[in-house]
Coordinates of C-alpha atoms in Angstrom, one line a residue:
X1 CA 0.0 0.0 0.0
X2 CA 1.4 3.3 -1.0
X3 CA 1.0 6.5 0.8
X4 CA -0.7 8.8 -1.7
X5 CA -1.6 12.4 -0.7
X6 CA -4.1 14.6 -2.5
X7 CA -2.6 17.2 -4.7
X8 CA -4.1 20.4 -3.3
X9 CA -3.6 23.4 -5.4
X10 CA -2.9 26.5 -3.5
X11 CA -3.5 28.8 -6.6
X12 CA -6.2 31.5 -6.1
X13 CA -8.8 32.6 -9.0
X14 CA -12.1 31.9 -10.7
X15 CA -13.0 28.4 -11.3
X16 CA -13.5 27.3 -14.9
X17 CA -16.9 25.9 -13.8
X18 CA -18.3 29.4 -13.7
X19 CA -17.5 30.0 -17.3
X20 CA -20.7 28.5 -18.6
X21 CA -23.0 30.4 -16.3
X22 CA -21.3 33.6 -17.0
X23 CA -21.4 33.0 -20.7
X24 CA -25.1 32.2 -20.4
X25 CA -25.7 35.4 -18.4
X26 CA -23.8 37.4 -21.0
X27 CA -25.7 35.9 -23.8
X28 CA -29.0 36.4 -22.1
X29 CA -28.2 40.0 -21.4
X30 CA -27.1 40.4 -24.9
X31 CA -30.3 38.9 -26.1
X32 CA -32.3 41.2 -23.9
X33 CA -30.4 44.2 -25.1
X34 CA -30.8 43.0 -28.7
X35 CA -34.5 42.4 -28.2
X36 CA -35.0 45.7 -26.6
X37 CA -33.0 47.5 -29.3
X38 CA -34.9 45.7 -32.1
X39 CA -38.5 45.6 -30.7
X40 CA -41.1 47.7 -32.4
X41 CA -43.3 50.3 -30.8
X42 CA -46.3 49.4 -28.6
X43 CA -49.6 50.9 -29.6
X44 CA -52.9 51.0 -27.6
X45 CA -56.1 50.1 -29.5
X46 CA -59.5 50.6 -27.8
X47 CA -62.4 48.2 -28.5
X48 CA -65.8 47.9 -27.0
X49 CA -65.0 44.4 -25.8
X50 CA -62.2 41.8 -26.0
X51 CA -64.1 39.1 -27.8
X52 CA -61.8 36.5 -29.4
X53 CA -58.6 38.4 -28.2
X54 CA -56.0 36.7 -26.1
X55 CA -52.9 38.4 -24.7
X56 CA -49.6 36.8 -26.0
X57 CA -51.5 34.9 -28.6
X58 CA -53.6 37.1 -30.9
X59 CA -51.6 38.3 -33.8
X60 CA -51.6 41.7 -35.6
X61 CA -51.6 41.1 -39.4
X62 CA -51.4 43.0 -42.6
X63 CA -52.3 41.2 -45.8
X64 CA -52.1 38.0 -43.8
X65 CA -48.5 38.7 -42.7
X66 CA -47.8 38.9 -39.0
X67 CA -46.6 42.3 -38.1
X68 CA -47.1 42.3 -34.3
X69 CA -48.8 40.6 -31.4
X70 CA -51.2 41.4 -28.6
X71 CA -49.2 41.8 -25.3
X72 CA -51.9 43.0 -22.9
X73 CA -55.6 43.4 -22.4
X74 CA -57.0 45.7 -19.7
X75 CA -60.3 47.3 -18.9
X76 CA -60.7 51.1 -19.3
X77 CA -61.0 53.1 -16.1
X78 CA -64.6 54.0 -16.9
X79 CA -65.4 50.4 -18.0
X80 CA -66.6 51.7 -21.3
X81 CA -64.4 49.2 -23.1
X82 CA -61.0 47.6 -23.2
X83 CA -57.5 48.7 -24.1
X84 CA -55.4 46.3 -26.1
X85 CA -51.6 46.6 -26.0
X86 CA -50.1 45.5 -29.3
X87 CA -46.3 45.3 -29.9
X88 CA -45.5 46.0 -33.5
X89 CA -42.4 44.6 -35.2
X90 CA -39.8 47.3 -35.6
X91 CA -39.5 47.0 -39.4
X92 CA -43.2 47.9 -39.6
X93 CA -43.1 51.0 -37.5
X94 CA -43.8 53.2 -40.6
X95 CA -47.3 51.6 -40.9
X96 CA -48.5 53.5 -37.9
X97 CA -50.0 56.6 -39.4
X98 CA -52.6 59.0 -37.9
X99 CA -55.3 57.5 -40.3
X100 CA -54.3 53.9 -39.9
X101 CA -57.2 51.6 -38.9
X102 CA -57.5 48.5 -36.8
X103 CA -60.3 46.0 -36.4
X104 CA -60.8 42.4 -35.3
X105 CA -61.1 39.9 -38.1
X106 CA -63.4 37.1 -37.3
X107 CA -66.2 35.2 -39.1
X108 CA -68.9 37.6 -40.1
X109 CA -72.1 37.2 -42.2
X110 CA -73.6 40.4 -43.6
X111 CA -75.0 42.1 -46.7
X112 CA -71.6 41.9 -48.3
X113 CA -71.3 38.2 -47.9
X114 CA -69.4 35.9 -45.6
X115 CA -65.9 36.9 -44.6
X116 CA -63.2 35.7 -42.2
X117 CA -63.7 31.9 -42.8
X118 CA -60.0 31.3 -42.3
X119 CA -60.2 32.5 -38.7
X120 CA -62.3 29.4 -37.8
X121 CA -59.0 27.4 -37.6
X122 CA -56.4 30.1 -36.9
X123 CA -58.4 32.1 -34.5
X124 CA -59.3 35.8 -34.6
X125 CA -56.6 38.4 -35.3
X126 CA -56.3 42.1 -35.5
X127 CA -56.2 43.5 -39.0
X128 CA -54.1 46.6 -39.7
X129 CA -55.0 49.0 -42.6
X130 CA -52.1 51.5 -42.9
X131 CA -53.0 55.1 -43.6
X132 CA -51.2 57.8 -45.4
X133 CA -51.2 60.5 -42.8
X134 CA -48.6 61.8 -40.4
X135 CA -46.5 59.1 -38.7
X136 CA -46.0 58.7 -34.9
X137 CA -49.4 58.0 -33.6
X138 CA -49.6 55.4 -30.8
X139 CA -53.2 55.3 -29.7
X140 CA -56.1 54.3 -31.8
X141 CA -59.8 53.5 -31.6
X142 CA -60.5 50.2 -33.3
X143 CA -63.3 49.7 -35.7
X144 CA -66.2 47.6 -34.5
X145 CA -66.9 46.4 -38.0
X146 CA -64.4 45.6 -40.7
X147 CA -64.1 48.2 -43.5
X148 CA -65.8 47.0 -46.6
X149 CA -62.9 48.2 -48.8
X150 CA -59.4 46.8 -48.7
X151 CA -56.6 49.1 -47.5
X152 CA -55.1 51.2 -50.3
X153 CA -57.8 50.5 -52.8
X154 CA -58.0 53.2 -55.5
X155 CA -61.2 55.2 -55.5
X156 CA -63.0 58.0 -53.6
X157 CA -64.5 57.9 -50.1
X158 CA -67.6 60.1 -49.6
X159 CA -70.1 61.0 -46.8
X160 CA -73.8 60.9 -47.4
X161 CA -76.2 62.6 -45.0
X162 CA -79.7 61.2 -44.7
X163 CA -82.8 61.7 -42.5
X164 CA -83.4 58.0 -41.9
X165 CA -81.2 54.9 -41.4
X166 CA -82.5 52.7 -44.2
X167 CA -79.2 51.5 -45.5
X168 CA -76.9 48.9 -43.9
X169 CA -73.1 48.6 -44.0
X170 CA -72.0 46.5 -47.0
X171 CA -74.9 47.5 -49.2
X172 CA -73.9 48.3 -52.8
X173 CA -73.6 51.6 -54.5
X174 CA -75.0 51.5 -58.0
X175 CA -74.5 53.5 -61.2
X176 CA -76.8 52.6 -64.1
X177 CA -77.6 49.4 -62.2
X178 CA -74.0 48.3 -62.0
X179 CA -72.2 48.0 -58.6
X180 CA -69.4 50.6 -58.4
X181 CA -68.9 50.8 -54.7
X182 CA -70.3 50.0 -51.3
X183 CA -71.4 51.4 -47.9
X184 CA -68.6 51.3 -45.4
X185 CA -70.0 52.9 -42.3
X186 CA -73.2 54.2 -40.8
X187 CA -73.5 56.4 -37.7
X188 CA -75.9 58.9 -36.1
X189 CA -74.5 62.4 -35.9
X190 CA -75.0 63.5 -32.3
X191 CA -75.1 67.2 -33.2
X192 CA -77.4 67.3 -36.3
X193 CA -79.4 64.2 -35.6
X194 CA -78.8 63.0 -39.2
X195 CA -77.5 59.7 -40.4
X196 CA -74.1 59.7 -41.9
X197 CA -73.1 57.1 -44.3
X198 CA -69.5 56.5 -45.4
X199 CA -69.4 55.1 -48.9
X200 CA -66.5 54.1 -51.2
X201 CA -66.6 54.2 -55.0
X202 CA -64.0 52.1 -56.7
X203 CA -61.7 53.4 -59.4
X204 CA -62.2 54.2 -62.3
X205 CA -65.9 54.6 -61.6
X206 CA -65.3 57.4 -59.2
X207 CA -64.8 59.6 -62.2
X208 CA -68.6 59.5 -62.7
X209 CA -69.0 61.4 -59.5
X210 CA -68.9 65.2 -59.5
X211 CA -70.8 68.1 -57.9
X212 CA -73.8 67.6 -60.2
X213 CA -74.4 64.1 -58.9
X214 CA -77.3 63.1 -56.6
X215 CA -77.6 60.0 -54.6
X216 CA -80.9 58.2 -53.6
X217 CA -82.0 55.1 -51.7
X218 CA -83.0 52.2 -54.0
X219 CA -83.8 49.8 -51.2
X220 CA -86.7 47.5 -52.0
X221 CA -89.4 48.5 -54.5
X222 CA -90.6 52.1 -54.2
X223 CA -94.2 52.7 -55.2
X224 CA -95.2 56.3 -55.0
X225 CA -98.9 57.3 -55.3
X226 CA -99.3 61.1 -55.1
X227 CA -101.4 63.8 -56.7
X228 CA -99.2 63.5 -59.8
X229 CA -100.0 59.8 -60.3
X230 CA -98.2 56.5 -59.6
X231 CA -94.5 55.8 -60.0
X232 CA -92.5 52.6 -59.3
X233 CA -88.7 52.6 -59.0
X234 CA -86.4 49.7 -58.2
X235 CA -82.7 49.0 -58.1
X236 CA -80.8 45.7 -58.7
X237 CA -82.0 42.4 -57.3
X238 CA -79.4 42.7 -54.6
X239 CA -80.6 46.2 -53.6
X240 CA -84.2 45.1 -53.7
X241 CA -83.4 42.4 -51.2
X242 CA -80.8 44.0 -49.0
X243 CA -80.9 47.7 -49.9
X244 CA -78.5 50.0 -51.7
X245 CA -77.7 53.4 -53.0
X246 CA -77.7 54.7 -56.6
X247 CA -76.5 57.9 -58.1
X248 CA -76.7 59.8 -61.4
X249 CA -75.6 63.2 -62.8
X250 CA -78.5 65.8 -63.0
X251 CA -78.2 67.6 -66.4
X252 CA -80.2 70.6 -65.0
X253 CA -77.4 71.3 -62.6
X254 CA -74.9 71.8 -65.4
X255 CA -71.4 70.3 -65.7
X256 CA -70.2 69.3 -62.2
X257 CA -66.8 70.0 -60.7
X258 CA -64.4 67.4 -59.5
X259 CA -64.7 66.1 -56.0
X260 CA -62.3 64.9 -53.3
X261 CA -62.3 62.5 -50.4
X262 CA -64.8 63.0 -47.7
X263 CA -67.0 65.4 -49.7
X264 CA -70.5 65.4 -48.4
X265 CA -73.8 64.8 -50.4
X266 CA -77.4 64.4 -49.4
X267 CA -79.1 61.0 -49.7
X268 CA -82.6 61.4 -51.2
X269 CA -85.4 59.1 -50.3
X270 CA -86.2 58.3 -53.9
X271 CA -85.1 59.0 -57.5
X272 CA -88.1 61.2 -58.0
X273 CA -87.1 63.3 -55.0
X274 CA -83.5 63.5 -56.2
X275 CA -84.4 64.9 -59.7
X276 CA -86.5 67.7 -58.3
X277 CA -84.7 71.0 -58.6
X278 CA -84.2 73.0 -55.5
X279 CA -84.1 76.7 -55.3
X280 CA -82.6 78.9 -52.6
X281 CA -85.3 81.6 -52.6
X282 CA -89.1 81.3 -52.2
X283 CA -92.0 82.9 -50.5
X284 CA -95.1 81.9 -48.5
X285 CA -98.8 82.4 -49.2
X286 CA -101.9 81.3 -47.4
X287 CA -105.0 79.9 -49.2
X288 CA -108.2 79.5 -47.1
X289 CA -110.5 76.8 -48.4
X290 CA -114.2 76.7 -47.5
X291 CA -114.6 73.1 -48.6
X292 CA -113.5 69.6 -47.8
X293 CA -109.7 69.4 -48.0
X294 CA -109.2 65.7 -47.4
X295 CA -106.5 64.3 -49.7
X296 CA -104.4 67.5 -49.5
X297 CA -101.2 66.6 -47.8
X298 CA -97.8 68.2 -47.0
X299 CA -95.6 68.5 -50.0
X300 CA -98.6 68.3 -52.4
X301 CA -97.8 70.3 -55.6
X302 CA -98.9 73.8 -56.2
X303 CA -99.4 74.4 -59.9
X304 CA -100.0 77.3 -62.1
X305 CA -101.9 76.1 -65.2
X306 CA -100.3 72.6 -64.8
X307 CA -96.8 73.8 -64.1
X308 CA -95.4 73.0 -60.7
X309 CA -94.4 76.3 -59.0
X310 CA -94.4 75.3 -55.3
X311 CA -95.6 72.9 -52.7
X312 CA -97.9 72.7 -49.7
X313 CA -96.0 73.3 -46.5
X314 CA -98.7 72.4 -44.0
X315 CA -102.4 72.7 -43.1
X316 CA -102.6 75.4 -40.5
X317 CA -104.9 73.5 -38.3
X318 CA -103.4 74.8 -35.0
X319 CA -103.9 78.4 -36.2
X320 CA -107.4 77.5 -37.3
X321 CA -108.1 76.1 -33.8
X322 CA -107.4 79.5 -32.3
X323 CA -109.5 81.5 -34.7
X324 CA -112.4 83.3 -33.3
X325 CA -114.8 82.4 -36.1
X326 CA -113.8 78.7 -36.3
X327 CA -117.3 77.7 -35.0
X328 CA -119.1 79.6 -37.7
X329 CA -117.8 77.7 -40.7
X330 CA -114.6 79.6 -41.2
X331 CA -112.3 78.4 -44.0
X332 CA -109.3 76.3 -43.2
X333 CA -105.9 78.0 -43.9
X334 CA -103.2 76.2 -45.9
X335 CA -99.6 77.4 -46.0
X336 CA -97.9 77.0 -49.4
X337 CA -94.3 77.8 -50.6
X338 CA -93.8 79.2 -54.0
X339 CA -90.4 79.4 -55.7
X340 CA -89.9 82.1 -58.4
X341 CA -87.3 80.0 -60.0
X342 CA -90.0 77.5 -61.0
X343 CA -91.6 80.3 -63.1
X344 CA -88.4 80.6 -65.0
X345 CA -87.4 83.7 -63.1
X346 CA -84.0 84.3 -61.5
X347 CA -83.5 82.6 -58.1
X348 CA -83.1 85.9 -56.2
X349 CA -84.7 88.1 -53.6
X350 CA -85.7 90.5 -56.2
X351 CA -87.8 87.8 -57.9
X352 CA -89.6 87.2 -54.6
X353 CA -90.7 90.9 -54.3
X354 CA -91.7 90.8 -58.0
X355 CA -93.9 87.7 -57.6
X356 CA -95.6 89.0 -54.5
X357 CA -96.5 92.3 -56.3
X358 CA -97.7 90.4 -59.3
X359 CA -100.0 88.0 -57.3
X360 CA -101.5 90.9 -55.3
X361 CA -102.2 92.8 -58.4
X362 CA -103.7 89.9 -60.3
X363 CA -106.1 89.0 -57.5
X364 CA -108.1 92.0 -58.7
X365 CA -108.3 90.4 -62.1
X366 CA -109.6 87.0 -60.9
X367 CA -106.4 85.2 -59.8
X368 CA -107.7 82.4 -57.6
X369 CA -106.6 79.2 -56.0
X370 CA -108.7 76.0 -56.4
X371 CA -108.5 72.5 -55.0
X372 CA -108.1 69.9 -57.7
X373 CA -108.1 66.1 -57.7
X374 CA -104.7 64.7 -58.7
X375 CA -105.4 61.0 -58.3
X376 CA -108.9 59.5 -58.3
X377 CA -107.7 56.2 -56.9
X378 CA -105.8 57.6 -53.9
X379 CA -107.9 60.7 -53.5
X380 CA -104.8 62.9 -53.5
X381 CA -105.3 66.6 -54.2
X382 CA -103.2 69.5 -55.2
X383 CA -103.6 73.3 -55.4
X384 CA -104.1 75.0 -58.8
X385 CA -103.6 78.7 -59.4
X386 CA -105.3 80.3 -62.4
X387 CA -107.4 83.3 -63.5
X388 CA -111.2 83.4 -63.2
X389 CA -112.1 86.7 -64.8
X390 CA -115.8 86.3 -63.9
X391 CA -115.0 86.4 -60.2
X392 CA -115.8 89.6 -58.4
X393 CA -112.8 91.7 -57.2
X394 CA -111.8 91.2 -53.6
X395 CA -109.7 93.3 -51.3
X396 CA -106.1 92.0 -50.5
X397 CA -105.8 90.5 -47.1
X398 CA -103.3 88.8 -44.9
X399 CA -103.4 85.9 -42.4
X400 CA -100.8 85.9 -39.7
X401 CA -98.8 88.3 -41.8
X402 CA -98.9 85.9 -44.8
X403 CA -100.5 87.3 -48.0
X404 CA -103.7 85.5 -48.8
X405 CA -104.7 84.2 -52.3
X406 CA -108.5 83.9 -52.5
X407 CA -110.0 80.5 -53.4
X408 CA -113.0 79.3 -55.2
X409 CA -114.8 76.0 -55.5
X410 CA -114.8 74.6 -59.0
X411 CA -115.2 71.3 -60.9
X412 CA -116.6 68.2 -59.2
X413 CA -116.4 69.8 -55.7
X414 CA -118.6 72.6 -57.0
X415 CA -121.2 70.1 -58.2
X416 CA -120.9 68.2 -54.9
X417 CA -121.5 71.4 -53.0
X418 CA -124.6 72.1 -55.1
X419 CA -125.9 68.6 -54.6
X420 CA -125.2 68.9 -50.9
X421 CA -127.1 72.2 -50.8
X422 CA -130.0 70.7 -52.7
X423 CA -130.0 67.7 -50.3
X424 CA -130.1 70.0 -47.3
X425 CA -133.1 71.9 -48.7
X426 CA -134.7 68.6 -49.5
X427 CA -134.1 67.4 -46.0
X428 CA -135.9 70.4 -44.6
X429 CA -139.1 69.7 -46.6
X430 CA -142.0 68.1 -44.6
X431 CA -141.7 64.9 -46.5
X432 CA -143.5 62.8 -43.9
X433 CA -146.6 65.0 -44.1
X434 CA -146.4 65.1 -47.8
X435 CA -146.2 61.4 -48.1
X436 CA -149.1 60.9 -45.7
X437 CA -151.2 63.4 -47.8
X438 CA -150.1 61.6 -51.0
X439 CA -151.1 58.2 -49.4
X440 CA -154.5 59.7 -48.5
X441 CA -155.0 61.1 -52.0
X442 CA -154.0 57.8 -53.5
X443 CA -156.5 56.0 -51.2
X444 CA -159.3 58.4 -52.2
X445 CA -158.3 58.0 -55.8
X446 CA -158.5 54.2 -55.4
X447 CA -162.0 54.5 -53.9
X448 CA -163.1 56.8 -56.7
X449 CA -161.7 54.4 -59.3
X450 CA -163.5 51.6 -57.6
X451 CA -166.8 53.6 -57.6
X452 CA -166.2 54.4 -61.3
X453 CA -165.6 50.8 -62.0
X454 CA -168.8 49.8 -60.2
X455 CA -170.7 52.5 -62.2
X456 CA -169.3 51.3 -65.4
X457 CA -170.2 47.7 -64.6
X458 CA -173.8 48.7 -63.9
X459 CA -176.4 47.5 -66.5
X460 CA -177.9 50.9 -66.9
X461 CA -174.5 52.4 -67.7
X462 CA -173.7 49.7 -70.1
X463 CA -177.0 50.4 -71.9
X464 CA -176.1 54.1 -72.4
X465 CA -173.9 53.6 -75.4
X466 CA -176.6 51.5 -77.1
X467 CA -179.3 54.1 -76.3
X468 CA -177.0 56.9 -77.4
X469 CA -176.3 55.1 -80.7
X470 CA -180.0 54.7 -81.3
X471 CA -180.6 58.4 -80.5
X472 CA -177.9 59.5 -82.8
X473 CA -179.3 57.3 -85.5
X474 CA -182.7 58.8 -85.0
X475 CA -181.2 62.3 -85.0
X476 CA -179.3 61.5 -88.2
X477 CA -182.6 60.3 -89.8
X478 CA -184.4 63.4 -88.6
X479 CA -181.6 65.7 -89.8
X480 CA -181.7 64.0 -93.2
X481 CA -185.5 64.6 -93.2
X482 CA -185.0 68.4 -92.6
X483 CA -182.7 69.1 -95.5
X484 CA -183.0 72.6 -97.0
X485 CA -185.1 71.2 -99.9
X486 CA -187.3 69.1 -97.7
X487 CA -190.9 70.2 -96.9
X488 CA -190.2 69.8 -93.1
X489 CA -187.2 72.2 -93.3
X490 CA -189.3 74.8 -95.2
X491 CA -192.2 74.4 -92.7
X492 CA -189.8 74.7 -89.8
X493 CA -188.2 77.8 -91.3
X494 CA -191.6 79.3 -91.8
X495 CA -192.5 78.6 -88.2
X496 CA -189.3 80.2 -87.0
X497 CA -190.0 83.3 -89.1
X498 CA -193.6 83.4 -87.7
X499 CA -192.2 83.0 -84.2
X500 CA -189.7 85.9 -84.7
X501 CA -192.6 88.1 -86.0
X502 CA -194.7 87.2 -83.0
X503 CA -191.8 87.9 -80.6
X504 CA -191.1 91.2 -82.3
X505 CA -194.8 92.0 -81.8
X506 CA -194.5 91.7 -78.0
X507 CA -191.5 94.0 -77.7
X508 CA -191.5 96.6 -74.9
X509 CA -192.6 99.3 -77.4
X510 CA -195.4 97.2 -79.0
X511 CA -199.1 97.9 -78.1
X512 CA -199.5 94.2 -77.1
X513 CA -196.7 94.5 -74.7
X514 CA -198.2 97.6 -73.2
X515 CA -201.7 96.0 -73.0
X516 CA -200.2 92.9 -71.3
X517 CA -198.3 95.2 -68.9
X518 CA -201.5 97.0 -68.1
X519 CA -203.4 93.8 -67.7
X520 CA -200.8 92.4 -65.4
X521 CA -200.9 95.5 -63.3
X522 CA -204.6 95.2 -63.0
X523 CA -204.3 91.6 -62.2
X524 CA -201.7 92.4 -59.5
X525 CA -204.1 95.0 -58.0
X526 CA -206.9 92.4 -58.0
X527 CA -204.8 89.9 -56.3
X528 CA -203.9 92.4 -53.6
X529 CA -207.6 93.1 -53.1
X530 CA -208.2 89.4 -52.9
X531 CA -205.6 89.1 -50.2
X532 CA -207.2 91.9 -48.2
X533 CA -210.6 90.3 -48.6
X534 CA -209.2 87.0 -47.4
X535 CA -207.8 88.6 -44.3
X536 CA -211.2 90.3 -43.6
X537 CA -213.0 87.0 -44.0
X538 CA -210.7 85.3 -41.6
X539 CA -211.3 88.0 -38.9
X540 CA -215.1 87.7 -39.5
X541 CA -215.0 84.0 -39.1
X542 CA -213.4 84.2 -35.7
X543 CA -216.2 86.5 -34.5
X544 CA -219.0 84.0 -35.5
X545 CA -220.5 81.7 -32.6
X546 CA -219.0 78.2 -32.6
X547 CA -221.5 75.2 -33.0
X548 CA -222.1 73.1 -29.9
X549 CA -220.0 70.0 -29.6
X550 CA -222.0 66.9 -30.4
X551 CA -222.5 64.4 -27.7
X552 CA -220.8 61.4 -28.9
X553 CA -222.3 59.1 -26.2
X554 CA -225.9 60.4 -25.4
X555 CA -226.9 57.2 -23.6
X556 CA -224.4 57.8 -20.9
X557 CA -226.4 60.7 -19.4
X558 CA -229.4 58.6 -18.7

């Protein structure tokens, strides 16, 4: 056995065993420094919620290339949403512009179709649409819905203002029935209360858009029944089902000027509304109708001899309710708006003064307003202005400071009013009493007819015609017997001559007449004497003694 002793080194220094940890630490630090020096900027994106987002997992992509990753998700202090921290790769820092947009790409089904099917397997991710504005922005508000147009697509982006939200995001924008763009956004303006649509028109179709273009809603099938008749307007099949917007250039507006991004237009309710010319200047008049105004609605046309010169603003029913004479059949006032430009005049304030003076002057020459039927099916009515020279002049008047145009009732309404007046008068007649009298008269007539019928049916009555026939026959024979040449006629003529002579002999101046008058006078006196004698004999007879009454039963005295 050998005596071996350990070789203990007495040298001082760092053991080689520490080389590996130190190298690891140095490499780690280097990696940290390298990572810090090469990491991209961190941006904060605000969303309404964190659906489908996972910190450390959800990617930030552009054109399906990973350009960053979600690092943190936190609630906002006011709990109005979430703030998502995203680290962007350094080489993509220039993509962060002031107008860059972010949204969550996931499966969505909408009017524009189905999108984001690839996220079913890969999971949702945040999509970046780089802008072209100033660089350096680090805080963004994410889009709740994906933009309908890919980033950087050529075209023009416009804003349409509307009074109603009838269009959805993704609906098409049509030109001559062909889709040239789409609706990208829809929001309610908190200040104006109007609906703002963001639309994008692809290149090169954006060249069709200028300042003379008007947009209208082509959703569904529009059927308009007004005082001017029926009209039907539709868009493409897609717009009928899901809605859409169409536009066209209006030649009456002249050659339009070029437009730029974010220019604003008005979205009209229909094509008919979009082609109506609008004027800057106009004036108000009041027409007071003393007739039924049912069928007259707001925006009903006001025409002068068939040419539209204005519209009905409203029926002043509130003002009518406060009139003192409303209970005595006062006419109903209607406010209308007349635009001088529709008369072919200049659209200026001077034209308004001129048309006011003209109308006031023409009222003295029979200028009147009438209510006309525009559509017999719907009963829509409009106001017509024209001259009626037979009308008596009237004094100009105002109603609530509005000049008044006198009205008259013409056409079918005039006939109806006459019929109504006649019916009122007829209703005031004592028809019941008249009918009862007529019934009584008819009954009496029936009785008379019955009596007449009985009389005619009597045997004596039925013999009258036969007897009359016999009498006429006898008369005819007798008349034939007394012809001018017959002896009977001559004898009768001689008798008549003799009778005339006799009558002439007893005329008031004839002696016979005087003798007869004297004889009659004597006879009258004799009769008077006879009358006096009779009275005397009557008195004498009362003075004579009466004979004793004969005893009818002499045996009774014994």
